[in-house]
PDB file of C-alpha atoms in Angstrom:
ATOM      1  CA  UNK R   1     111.188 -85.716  18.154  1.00 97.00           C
ATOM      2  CA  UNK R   2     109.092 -88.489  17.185  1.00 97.00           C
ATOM      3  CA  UNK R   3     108.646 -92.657  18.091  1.00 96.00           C
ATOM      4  CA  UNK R   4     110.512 -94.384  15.070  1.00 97.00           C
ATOM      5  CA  UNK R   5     110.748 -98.382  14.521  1.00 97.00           C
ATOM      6  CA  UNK R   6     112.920-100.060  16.092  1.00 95.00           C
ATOM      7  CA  UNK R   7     116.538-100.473  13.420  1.00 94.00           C
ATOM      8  CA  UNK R   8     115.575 -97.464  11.331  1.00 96.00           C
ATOM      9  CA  UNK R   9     118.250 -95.567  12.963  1.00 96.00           C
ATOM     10  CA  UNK R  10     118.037 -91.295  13.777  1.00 98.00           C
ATOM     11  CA  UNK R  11     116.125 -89.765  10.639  1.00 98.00           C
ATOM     12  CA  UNK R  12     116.145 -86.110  10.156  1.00 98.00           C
ATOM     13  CA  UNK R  13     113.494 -84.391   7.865  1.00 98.00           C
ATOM     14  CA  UNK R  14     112.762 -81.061   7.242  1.00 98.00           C
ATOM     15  CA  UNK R  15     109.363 -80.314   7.294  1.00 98.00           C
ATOM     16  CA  UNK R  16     109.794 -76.719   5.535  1.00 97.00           C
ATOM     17  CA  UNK R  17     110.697 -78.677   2.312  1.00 97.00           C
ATOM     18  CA  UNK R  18     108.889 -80.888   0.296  1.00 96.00           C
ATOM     19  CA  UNK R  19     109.687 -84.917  -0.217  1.00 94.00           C
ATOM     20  CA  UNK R  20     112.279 -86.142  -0.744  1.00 93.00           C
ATOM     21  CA  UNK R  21     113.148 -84.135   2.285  1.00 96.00           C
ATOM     22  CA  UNK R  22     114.115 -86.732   4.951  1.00 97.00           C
ATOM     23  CA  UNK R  23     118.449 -87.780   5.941  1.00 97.00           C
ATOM     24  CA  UNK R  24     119.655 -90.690   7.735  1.00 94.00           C
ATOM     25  CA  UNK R  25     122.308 -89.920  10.391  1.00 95.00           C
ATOM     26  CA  UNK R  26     125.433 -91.315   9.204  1.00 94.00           C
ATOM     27  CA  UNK R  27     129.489 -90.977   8.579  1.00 95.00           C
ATOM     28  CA  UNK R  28     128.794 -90.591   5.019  1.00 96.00           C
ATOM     29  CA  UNK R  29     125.633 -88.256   5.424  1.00 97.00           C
ATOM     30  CA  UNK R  30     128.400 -85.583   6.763  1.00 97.00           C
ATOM     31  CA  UNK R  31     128.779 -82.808   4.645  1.00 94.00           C
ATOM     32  CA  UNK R  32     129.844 -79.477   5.724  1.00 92.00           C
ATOM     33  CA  UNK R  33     132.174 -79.907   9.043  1.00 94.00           C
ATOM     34  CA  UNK R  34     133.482 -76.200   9.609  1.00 87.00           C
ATOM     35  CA  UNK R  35     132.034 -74.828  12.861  1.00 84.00           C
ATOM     36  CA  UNK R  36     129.418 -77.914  13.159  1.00 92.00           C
ATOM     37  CA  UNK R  37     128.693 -81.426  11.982  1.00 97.00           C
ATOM     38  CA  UNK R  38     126.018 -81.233   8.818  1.00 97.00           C
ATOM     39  CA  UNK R  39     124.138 -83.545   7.000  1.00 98.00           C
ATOM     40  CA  UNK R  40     123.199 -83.469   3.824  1.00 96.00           C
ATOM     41  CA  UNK R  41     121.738 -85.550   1.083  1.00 94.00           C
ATOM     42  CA  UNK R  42     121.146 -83.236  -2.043  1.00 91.00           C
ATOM     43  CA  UNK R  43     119.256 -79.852  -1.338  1.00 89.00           C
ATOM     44  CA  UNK R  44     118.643 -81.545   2.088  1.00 95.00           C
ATOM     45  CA  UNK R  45     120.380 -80.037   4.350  1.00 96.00           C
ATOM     46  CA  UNK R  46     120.188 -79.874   8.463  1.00 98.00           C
ATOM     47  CA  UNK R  47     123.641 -77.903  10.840  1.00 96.00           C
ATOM     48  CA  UNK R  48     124.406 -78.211  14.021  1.00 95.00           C
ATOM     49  CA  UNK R  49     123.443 -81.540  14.850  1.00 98.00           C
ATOM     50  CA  UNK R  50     125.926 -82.513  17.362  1.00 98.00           C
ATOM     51  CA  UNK R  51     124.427 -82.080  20.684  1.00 98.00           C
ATOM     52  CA  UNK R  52     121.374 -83.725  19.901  1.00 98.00           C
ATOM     53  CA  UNK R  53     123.183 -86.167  18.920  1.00 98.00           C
ATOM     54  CA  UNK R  54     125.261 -85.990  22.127  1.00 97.00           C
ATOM     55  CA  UNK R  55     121.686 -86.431  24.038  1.00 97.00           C
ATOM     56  CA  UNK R  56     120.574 -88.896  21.978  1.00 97.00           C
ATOM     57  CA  UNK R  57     123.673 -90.958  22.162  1.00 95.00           C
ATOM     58  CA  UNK R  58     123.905 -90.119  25.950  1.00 94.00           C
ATOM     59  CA  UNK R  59     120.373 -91.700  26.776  1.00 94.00           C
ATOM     60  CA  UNK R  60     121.251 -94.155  24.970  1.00 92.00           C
ATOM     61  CA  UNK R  61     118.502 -93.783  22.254  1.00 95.00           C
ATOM     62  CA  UNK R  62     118.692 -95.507  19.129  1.00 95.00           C
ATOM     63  CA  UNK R  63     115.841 -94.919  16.987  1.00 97.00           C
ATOM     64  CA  UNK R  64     114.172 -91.436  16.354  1.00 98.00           C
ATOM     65  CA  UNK R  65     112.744 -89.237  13.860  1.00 98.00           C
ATOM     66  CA  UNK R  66     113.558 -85.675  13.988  1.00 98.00           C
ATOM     67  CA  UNK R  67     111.776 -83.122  12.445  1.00 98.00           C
ATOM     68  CA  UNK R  68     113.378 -79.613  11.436  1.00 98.00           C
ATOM     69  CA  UNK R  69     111.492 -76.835   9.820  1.00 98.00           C
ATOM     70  CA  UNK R  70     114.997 -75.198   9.360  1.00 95.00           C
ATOM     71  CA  UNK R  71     118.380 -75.810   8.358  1.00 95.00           C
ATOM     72  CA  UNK R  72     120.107 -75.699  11.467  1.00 94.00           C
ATOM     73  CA  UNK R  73     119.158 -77.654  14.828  1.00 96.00           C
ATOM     74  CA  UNK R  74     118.068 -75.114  17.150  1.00 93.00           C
ATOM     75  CA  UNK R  75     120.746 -73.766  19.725  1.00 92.00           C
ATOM     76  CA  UNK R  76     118.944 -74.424  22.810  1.00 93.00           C
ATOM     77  CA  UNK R  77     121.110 -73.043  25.601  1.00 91.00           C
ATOM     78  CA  UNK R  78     124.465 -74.503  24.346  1.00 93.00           C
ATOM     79  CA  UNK R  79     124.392 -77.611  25.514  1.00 96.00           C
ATOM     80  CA  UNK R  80     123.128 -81.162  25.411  1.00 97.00           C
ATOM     81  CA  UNK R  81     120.692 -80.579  28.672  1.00 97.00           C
ATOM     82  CA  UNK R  82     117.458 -79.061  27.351  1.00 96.00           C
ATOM     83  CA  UNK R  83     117.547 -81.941  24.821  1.00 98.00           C
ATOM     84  CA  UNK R  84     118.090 -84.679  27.595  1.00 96.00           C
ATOM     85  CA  UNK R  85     115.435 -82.872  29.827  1.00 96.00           C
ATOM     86  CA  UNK R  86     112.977 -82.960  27.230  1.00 96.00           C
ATOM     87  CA  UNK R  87     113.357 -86.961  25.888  1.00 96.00           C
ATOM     88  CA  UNK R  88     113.487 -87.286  29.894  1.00 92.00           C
ATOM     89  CA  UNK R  89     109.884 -85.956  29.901  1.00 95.00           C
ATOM     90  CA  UNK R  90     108.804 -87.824  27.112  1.00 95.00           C
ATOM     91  CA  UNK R  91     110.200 -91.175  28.059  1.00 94.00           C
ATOM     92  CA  UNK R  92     112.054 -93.809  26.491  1.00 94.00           C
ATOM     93  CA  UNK R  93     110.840 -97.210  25.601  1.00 93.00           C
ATOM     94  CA  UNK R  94     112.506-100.291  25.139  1.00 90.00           C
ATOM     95  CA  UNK R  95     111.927-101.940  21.570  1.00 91.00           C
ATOM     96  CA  UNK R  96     111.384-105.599  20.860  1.00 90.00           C
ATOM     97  CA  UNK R  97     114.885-105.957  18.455  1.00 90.00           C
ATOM     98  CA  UNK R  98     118.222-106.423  20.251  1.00 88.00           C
ATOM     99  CA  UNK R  99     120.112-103.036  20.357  1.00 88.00           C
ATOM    100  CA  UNK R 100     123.306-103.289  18.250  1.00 92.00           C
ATOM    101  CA  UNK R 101     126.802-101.626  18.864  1.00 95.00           C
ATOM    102  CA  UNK R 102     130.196-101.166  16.324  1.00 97.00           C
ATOM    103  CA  UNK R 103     132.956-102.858  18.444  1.00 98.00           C
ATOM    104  CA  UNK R 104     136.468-101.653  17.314  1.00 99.00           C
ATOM    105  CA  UNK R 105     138.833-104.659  16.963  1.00 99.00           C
ATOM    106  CA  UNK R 106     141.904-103.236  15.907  1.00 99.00           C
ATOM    107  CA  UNK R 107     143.628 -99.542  16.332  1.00 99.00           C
ATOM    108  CA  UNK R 108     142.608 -96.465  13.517  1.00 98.00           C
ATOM    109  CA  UNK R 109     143.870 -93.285  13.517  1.00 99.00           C
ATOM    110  CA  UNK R 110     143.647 -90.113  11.417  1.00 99.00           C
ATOM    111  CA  UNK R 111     145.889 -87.060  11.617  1.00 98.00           C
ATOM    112  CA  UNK R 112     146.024 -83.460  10.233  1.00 97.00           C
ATOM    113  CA  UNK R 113     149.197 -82.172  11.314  1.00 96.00           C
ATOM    114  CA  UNK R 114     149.682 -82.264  14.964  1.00 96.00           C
ATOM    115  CA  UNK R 115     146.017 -82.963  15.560  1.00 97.00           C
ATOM    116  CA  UNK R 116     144.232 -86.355  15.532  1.00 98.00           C
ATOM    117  CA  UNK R 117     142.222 -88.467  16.840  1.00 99.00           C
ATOM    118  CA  UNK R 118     142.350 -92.760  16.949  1.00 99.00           C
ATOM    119  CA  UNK R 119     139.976 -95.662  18.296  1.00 99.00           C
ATOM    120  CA  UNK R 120     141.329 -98.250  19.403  1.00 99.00           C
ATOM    121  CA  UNK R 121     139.917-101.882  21.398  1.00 99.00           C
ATOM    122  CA  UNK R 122     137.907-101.101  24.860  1.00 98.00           C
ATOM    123  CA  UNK R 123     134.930-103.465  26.181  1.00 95.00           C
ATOM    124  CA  UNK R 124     132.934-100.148  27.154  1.00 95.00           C
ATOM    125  CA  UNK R 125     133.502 -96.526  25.818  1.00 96.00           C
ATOM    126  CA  UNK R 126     136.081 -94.720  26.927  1.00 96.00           C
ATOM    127  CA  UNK R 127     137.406 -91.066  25.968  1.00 97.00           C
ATOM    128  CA  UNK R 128     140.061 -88.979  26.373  1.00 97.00           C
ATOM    129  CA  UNK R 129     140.304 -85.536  24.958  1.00 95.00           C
ATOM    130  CA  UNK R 130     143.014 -82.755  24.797  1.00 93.00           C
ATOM    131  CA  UNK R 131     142.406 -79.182  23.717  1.00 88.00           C
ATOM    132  CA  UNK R 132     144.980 -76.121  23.253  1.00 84.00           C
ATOM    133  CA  UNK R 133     143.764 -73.452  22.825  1.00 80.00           C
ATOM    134  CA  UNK R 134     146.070 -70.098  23.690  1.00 73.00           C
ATOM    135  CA  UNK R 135     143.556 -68.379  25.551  1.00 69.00           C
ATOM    136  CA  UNK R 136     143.970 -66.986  29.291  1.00 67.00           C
ATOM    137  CA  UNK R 137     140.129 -68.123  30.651  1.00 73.00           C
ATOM    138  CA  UNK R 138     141.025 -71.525  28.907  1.00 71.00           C
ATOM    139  CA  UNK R 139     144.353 -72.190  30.253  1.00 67.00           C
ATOM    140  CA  UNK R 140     142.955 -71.794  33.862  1.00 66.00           C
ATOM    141  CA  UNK R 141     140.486 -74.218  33.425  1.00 69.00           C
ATOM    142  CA  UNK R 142     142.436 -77.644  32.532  1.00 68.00           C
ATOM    143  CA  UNK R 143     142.803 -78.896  28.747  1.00 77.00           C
ATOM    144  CA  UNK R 144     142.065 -82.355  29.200  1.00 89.00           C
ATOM    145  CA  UNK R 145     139.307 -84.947  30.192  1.00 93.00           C
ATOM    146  CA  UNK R 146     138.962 -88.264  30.584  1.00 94.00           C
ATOM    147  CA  UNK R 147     136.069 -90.466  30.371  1.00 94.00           C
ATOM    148  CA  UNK R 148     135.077 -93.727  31.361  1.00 94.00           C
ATOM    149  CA  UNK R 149     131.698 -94.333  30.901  1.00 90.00           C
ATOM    150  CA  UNK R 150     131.067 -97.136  33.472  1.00 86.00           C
ATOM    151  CA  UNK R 151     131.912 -94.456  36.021  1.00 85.00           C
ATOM    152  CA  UNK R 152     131.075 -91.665  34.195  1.00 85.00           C
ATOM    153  CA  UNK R 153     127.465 -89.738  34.192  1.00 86.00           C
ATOM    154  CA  UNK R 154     126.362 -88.054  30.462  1.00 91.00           C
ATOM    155  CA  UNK R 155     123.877 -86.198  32.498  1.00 89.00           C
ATOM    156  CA  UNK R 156     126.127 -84.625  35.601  1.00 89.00           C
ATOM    157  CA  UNK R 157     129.027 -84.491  34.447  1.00 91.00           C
ATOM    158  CA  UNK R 158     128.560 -83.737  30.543  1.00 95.00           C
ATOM    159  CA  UNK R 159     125.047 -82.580  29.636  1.00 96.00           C
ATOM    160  CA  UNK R 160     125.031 -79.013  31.014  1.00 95.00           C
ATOM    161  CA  UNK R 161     129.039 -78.369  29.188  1.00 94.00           C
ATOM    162  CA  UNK R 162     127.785 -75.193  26.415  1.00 94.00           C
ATOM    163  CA  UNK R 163     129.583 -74.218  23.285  1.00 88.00           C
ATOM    164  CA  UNK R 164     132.219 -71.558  23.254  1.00 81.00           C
ATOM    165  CA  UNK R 165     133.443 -69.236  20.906  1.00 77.00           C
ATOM    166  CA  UNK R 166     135.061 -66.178  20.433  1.00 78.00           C
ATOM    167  CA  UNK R 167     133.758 -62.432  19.661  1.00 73.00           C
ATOM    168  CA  UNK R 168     135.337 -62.373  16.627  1.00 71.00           C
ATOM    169  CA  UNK R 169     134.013 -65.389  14.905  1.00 70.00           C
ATOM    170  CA  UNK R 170     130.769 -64.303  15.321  1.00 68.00           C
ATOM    171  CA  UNK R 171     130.111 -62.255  12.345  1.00 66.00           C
ATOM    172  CA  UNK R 172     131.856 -65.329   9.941  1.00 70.00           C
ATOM    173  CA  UNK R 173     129.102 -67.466  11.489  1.00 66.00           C
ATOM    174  CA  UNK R 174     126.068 -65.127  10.595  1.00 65.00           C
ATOM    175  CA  UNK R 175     127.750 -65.007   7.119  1.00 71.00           C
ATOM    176  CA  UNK R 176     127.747 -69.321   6.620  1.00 67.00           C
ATOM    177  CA  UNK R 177     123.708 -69.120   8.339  1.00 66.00           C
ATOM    178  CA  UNK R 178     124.914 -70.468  11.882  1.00 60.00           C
ATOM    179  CA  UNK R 179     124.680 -69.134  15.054  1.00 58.00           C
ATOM    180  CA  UNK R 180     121.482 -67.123  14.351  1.00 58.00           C
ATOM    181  CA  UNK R 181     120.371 -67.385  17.630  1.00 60.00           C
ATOM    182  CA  UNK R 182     123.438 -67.552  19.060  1.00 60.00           C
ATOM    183  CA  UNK R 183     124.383 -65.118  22.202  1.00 69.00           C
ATOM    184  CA  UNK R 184     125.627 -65.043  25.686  1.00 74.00           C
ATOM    185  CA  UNK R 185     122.452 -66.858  26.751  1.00 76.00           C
ATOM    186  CA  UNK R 186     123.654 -69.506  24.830  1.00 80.00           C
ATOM    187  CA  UNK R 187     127.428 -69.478  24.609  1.00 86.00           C
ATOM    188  CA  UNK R 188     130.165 -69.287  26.881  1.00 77.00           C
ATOM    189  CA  UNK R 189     131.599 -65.817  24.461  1.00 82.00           C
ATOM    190  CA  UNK R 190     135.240 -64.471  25.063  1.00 74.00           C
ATOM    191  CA  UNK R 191     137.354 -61.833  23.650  1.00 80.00           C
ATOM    192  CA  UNK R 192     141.134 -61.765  23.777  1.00 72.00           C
ATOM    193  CA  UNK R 193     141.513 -61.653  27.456  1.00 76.00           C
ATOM    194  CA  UNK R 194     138.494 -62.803  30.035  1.00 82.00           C
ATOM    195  CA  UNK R 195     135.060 -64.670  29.687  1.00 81.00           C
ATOM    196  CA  UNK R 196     131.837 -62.164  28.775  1.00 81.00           C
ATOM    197  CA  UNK R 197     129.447 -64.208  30.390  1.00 80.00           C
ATOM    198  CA  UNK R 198     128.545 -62.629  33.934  1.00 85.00           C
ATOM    199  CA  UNK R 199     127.517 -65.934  35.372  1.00 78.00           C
ATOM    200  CA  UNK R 200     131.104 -67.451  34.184  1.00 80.00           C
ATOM    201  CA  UNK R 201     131.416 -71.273  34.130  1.00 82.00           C
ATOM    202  CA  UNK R 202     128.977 -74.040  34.845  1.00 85.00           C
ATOM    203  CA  UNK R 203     131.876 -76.123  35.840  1.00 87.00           C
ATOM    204  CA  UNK R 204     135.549 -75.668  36.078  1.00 85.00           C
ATOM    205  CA  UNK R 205     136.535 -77.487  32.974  1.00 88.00           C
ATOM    206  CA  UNK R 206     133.322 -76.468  31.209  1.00 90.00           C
ATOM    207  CA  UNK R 207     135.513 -75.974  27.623  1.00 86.00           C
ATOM    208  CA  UNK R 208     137.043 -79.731  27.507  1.00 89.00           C
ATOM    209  CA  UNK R 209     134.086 -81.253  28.561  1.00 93.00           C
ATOM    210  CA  UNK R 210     132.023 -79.106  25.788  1.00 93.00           C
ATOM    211  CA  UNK R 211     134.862 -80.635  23.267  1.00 94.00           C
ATOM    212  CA  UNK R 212     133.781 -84.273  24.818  1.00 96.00           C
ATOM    213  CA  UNK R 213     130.232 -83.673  24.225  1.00 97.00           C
ATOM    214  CA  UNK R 214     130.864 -82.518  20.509  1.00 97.00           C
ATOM    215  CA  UNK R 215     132.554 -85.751  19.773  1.00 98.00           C
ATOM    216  CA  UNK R 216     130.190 -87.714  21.427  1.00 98.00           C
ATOM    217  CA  UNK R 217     127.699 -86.187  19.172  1.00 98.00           C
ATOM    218  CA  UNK R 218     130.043 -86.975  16.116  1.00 98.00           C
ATOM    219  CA  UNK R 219     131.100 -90.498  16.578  1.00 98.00           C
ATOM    220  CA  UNK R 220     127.257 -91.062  17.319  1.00 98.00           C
ATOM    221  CA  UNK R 221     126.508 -90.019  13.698  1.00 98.00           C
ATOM    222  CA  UNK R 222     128.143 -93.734  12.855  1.00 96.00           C
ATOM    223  CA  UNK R 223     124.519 -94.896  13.480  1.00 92.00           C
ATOM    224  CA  UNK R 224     125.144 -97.056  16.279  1.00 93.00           C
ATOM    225  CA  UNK R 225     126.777 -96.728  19.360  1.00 94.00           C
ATOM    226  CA  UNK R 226     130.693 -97.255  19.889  1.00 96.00           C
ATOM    227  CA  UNK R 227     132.447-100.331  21.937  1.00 97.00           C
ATOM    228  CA  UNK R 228     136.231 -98.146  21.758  1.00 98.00           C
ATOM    229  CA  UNK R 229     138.351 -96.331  23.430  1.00 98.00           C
ATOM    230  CA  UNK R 230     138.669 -92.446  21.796  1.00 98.00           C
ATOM    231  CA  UNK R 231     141.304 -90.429  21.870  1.00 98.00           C
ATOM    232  CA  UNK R 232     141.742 -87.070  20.238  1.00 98.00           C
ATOM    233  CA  UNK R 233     144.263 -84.100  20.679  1.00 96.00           C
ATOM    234  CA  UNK R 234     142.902 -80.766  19.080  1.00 94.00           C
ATOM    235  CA  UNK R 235     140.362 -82.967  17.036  1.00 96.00           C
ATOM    236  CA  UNK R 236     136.782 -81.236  15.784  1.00 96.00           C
ATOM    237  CA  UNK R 237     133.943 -82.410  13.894  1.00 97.00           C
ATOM    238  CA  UNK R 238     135.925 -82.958  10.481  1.00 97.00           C
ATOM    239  CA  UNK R 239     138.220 -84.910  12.027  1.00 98.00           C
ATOM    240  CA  UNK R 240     136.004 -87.110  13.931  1.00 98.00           C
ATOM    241  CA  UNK R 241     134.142 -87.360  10.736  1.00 98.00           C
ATOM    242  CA  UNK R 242     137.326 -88.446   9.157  1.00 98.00           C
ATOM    243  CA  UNK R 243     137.949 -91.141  11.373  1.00 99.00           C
ATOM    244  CA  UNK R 244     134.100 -92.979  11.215  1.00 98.00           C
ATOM    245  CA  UNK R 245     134.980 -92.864   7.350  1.00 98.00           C
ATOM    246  CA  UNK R 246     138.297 -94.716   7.922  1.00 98.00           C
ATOM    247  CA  UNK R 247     136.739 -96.729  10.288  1.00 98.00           C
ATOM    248  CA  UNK R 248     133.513 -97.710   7.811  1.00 96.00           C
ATOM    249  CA  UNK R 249     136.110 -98.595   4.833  1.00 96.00           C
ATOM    250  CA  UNK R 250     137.922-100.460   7.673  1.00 97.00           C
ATOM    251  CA  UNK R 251     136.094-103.720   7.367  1.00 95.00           C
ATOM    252  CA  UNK R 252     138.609-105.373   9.385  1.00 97.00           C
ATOM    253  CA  UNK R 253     138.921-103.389  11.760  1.00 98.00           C
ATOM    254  CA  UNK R 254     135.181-103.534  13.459  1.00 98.00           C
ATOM    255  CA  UNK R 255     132.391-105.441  14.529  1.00 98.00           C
ATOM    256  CA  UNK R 256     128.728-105.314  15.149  1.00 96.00           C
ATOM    257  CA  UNK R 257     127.928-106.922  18.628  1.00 95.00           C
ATOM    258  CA  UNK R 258     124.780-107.659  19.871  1.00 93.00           C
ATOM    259  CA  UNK R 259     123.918-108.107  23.552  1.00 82.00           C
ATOM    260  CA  UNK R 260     120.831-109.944  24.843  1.00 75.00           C
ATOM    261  CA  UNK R 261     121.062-110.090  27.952  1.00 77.00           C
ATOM    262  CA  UNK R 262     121.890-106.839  30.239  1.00 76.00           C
ATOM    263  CA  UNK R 263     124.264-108.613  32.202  1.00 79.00           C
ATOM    264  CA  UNK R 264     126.626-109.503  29.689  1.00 83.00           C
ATOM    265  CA  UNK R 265     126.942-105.567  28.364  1.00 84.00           C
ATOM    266  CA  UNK R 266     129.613-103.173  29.435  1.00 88.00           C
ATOM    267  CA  UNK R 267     128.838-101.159  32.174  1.00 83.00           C
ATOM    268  CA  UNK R 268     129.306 -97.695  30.048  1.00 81.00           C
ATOM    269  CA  UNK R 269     125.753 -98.540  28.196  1.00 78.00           C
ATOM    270  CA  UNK R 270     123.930-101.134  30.622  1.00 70.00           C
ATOM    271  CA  UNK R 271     123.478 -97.747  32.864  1.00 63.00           C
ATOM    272  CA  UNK R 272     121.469 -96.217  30.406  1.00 61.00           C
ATOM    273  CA  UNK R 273     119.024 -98.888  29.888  1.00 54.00           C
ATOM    274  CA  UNK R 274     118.264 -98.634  33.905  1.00 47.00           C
ATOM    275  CA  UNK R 275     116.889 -95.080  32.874  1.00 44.00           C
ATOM    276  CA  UNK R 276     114.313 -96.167  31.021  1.00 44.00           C
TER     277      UNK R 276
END
């Protein structure tokens, strides 16, 4: 991760490939959306990118470059937290240009079946987020969260939430090139009945949460952060992708919104600017 100017949004570039090599994070930048969010931008191509995103989006950092010498964002332990450890260490510095936000003015929803997921009006960011998965481990951990940022902490409560999956997706991963490095050090793993992991769960409702931090990761790849309320029931990254698509075509339906002064932003993103 590397200083970038202030407005030039999250770049990606792979450094194992020659110019032009380098993708703006963005709605339409999405390409491939089973199992992960991926850009691409011709042969360009970079997988996983979701819980960097998450950190990113969680710190509250709006301008980065990223560089990649692969096509998939490595694993890291599952979660968002080696990511916001690291930029921790590193530190964050405020830029001289006024940060900028996508305030939703009016409801927009997409659906796929049963499943969807909507944003509607909310001074601050809000989310709520339903799973259902038929699955003994996950049915004794709770299906739902719900998140209000001006109360709620990215890093305590969201950060440390790892991916999850199931013994036997693992070999249709290795076939599409993800999950290379994927294994129990890095995934909560399951087979039909109980959790492999001998250490179990970080946290009680460690699968929802992970779900939270996935689309916090996703509606971050919008290129600014959200003034909304989200709401999702069985959603994943092609749906969330869906819905910052409707929402860019939307005109109407959004706003950029500038704040600056601190005390006149919502609480959910003032707190991050105290970390710096």
């Amino acid at each position: 991760l590397e200083p970038a100017p202030a407005d030039s949004g999250i770049t990606f570039c792979r450094t194992d490939l020659p110019p032009p090599n380098r993708i703006t994070s963005h709605a339409a930048a999405v390409g491939d959306t089973q199992m992960a969010s991926t850009l691409s931008s011709g042969a360009v191509r970079v997988a996983t990118v979701e819980h960097l995103m998450s950190a990113l989006s969680g710190l509250g950092v709006d301008n980065v470059l990223v560089g990649v010498n692969a096509a998939e964002i490595p694993i890291m332990d599952g979660s968002a937290a080696s990511f916001v450890y690291l930029i921790h260490s590193a530190g964050i510095a405020e830029q001289d240009q006024p940060k900028r936000f996508v305030e939703v003015t009016a409801p927009i929803e997409v659906r796929d079946g049963e499943k969807y997921a909507r944003l509607e009006p909310y001074f601050g960011f809000r989310l709520s987020f339903s799973i259902d998965f038929q699955h003994p481990a996950i049915d004794q951990t709770g299906q739902k969260v719900e998140l209000d940022f001006a109360q709620t902490s990215f890093l305590d409560e969201i950060a440390r939430a790892r991916t999850f999956g199931f013994m036997r997706d693992v070999d249709h991963l290795r076939a599409k090139g993800l999950a290379q490095g994927g294994s129990l050090r890095n995934a909560i793993v399951m087979d039909e009945r109980r959790i492999l992991n001998k250490g179990g769960l970080r946290q009680t409702n460690e699968f929802a949460m992970h779900k939270a931090l996935d689309a916090i990761g996703d509606l971050y790849l919008l290129g600014r952060p959200l003034l909304a309320h989200y709401s999702a029931y069985k959603s994943g990254h092609a749906l969330n992708n869906q819905l910052l698509r409707a929402l860019s075509q939307q005109t109407n339906a959004w706003r950029e919104r500038v704040f600056d002064r601190l005390s006149d932003a919502p609480a959910a993103w003032a707190r991050q600017w105290s970390w710096q």
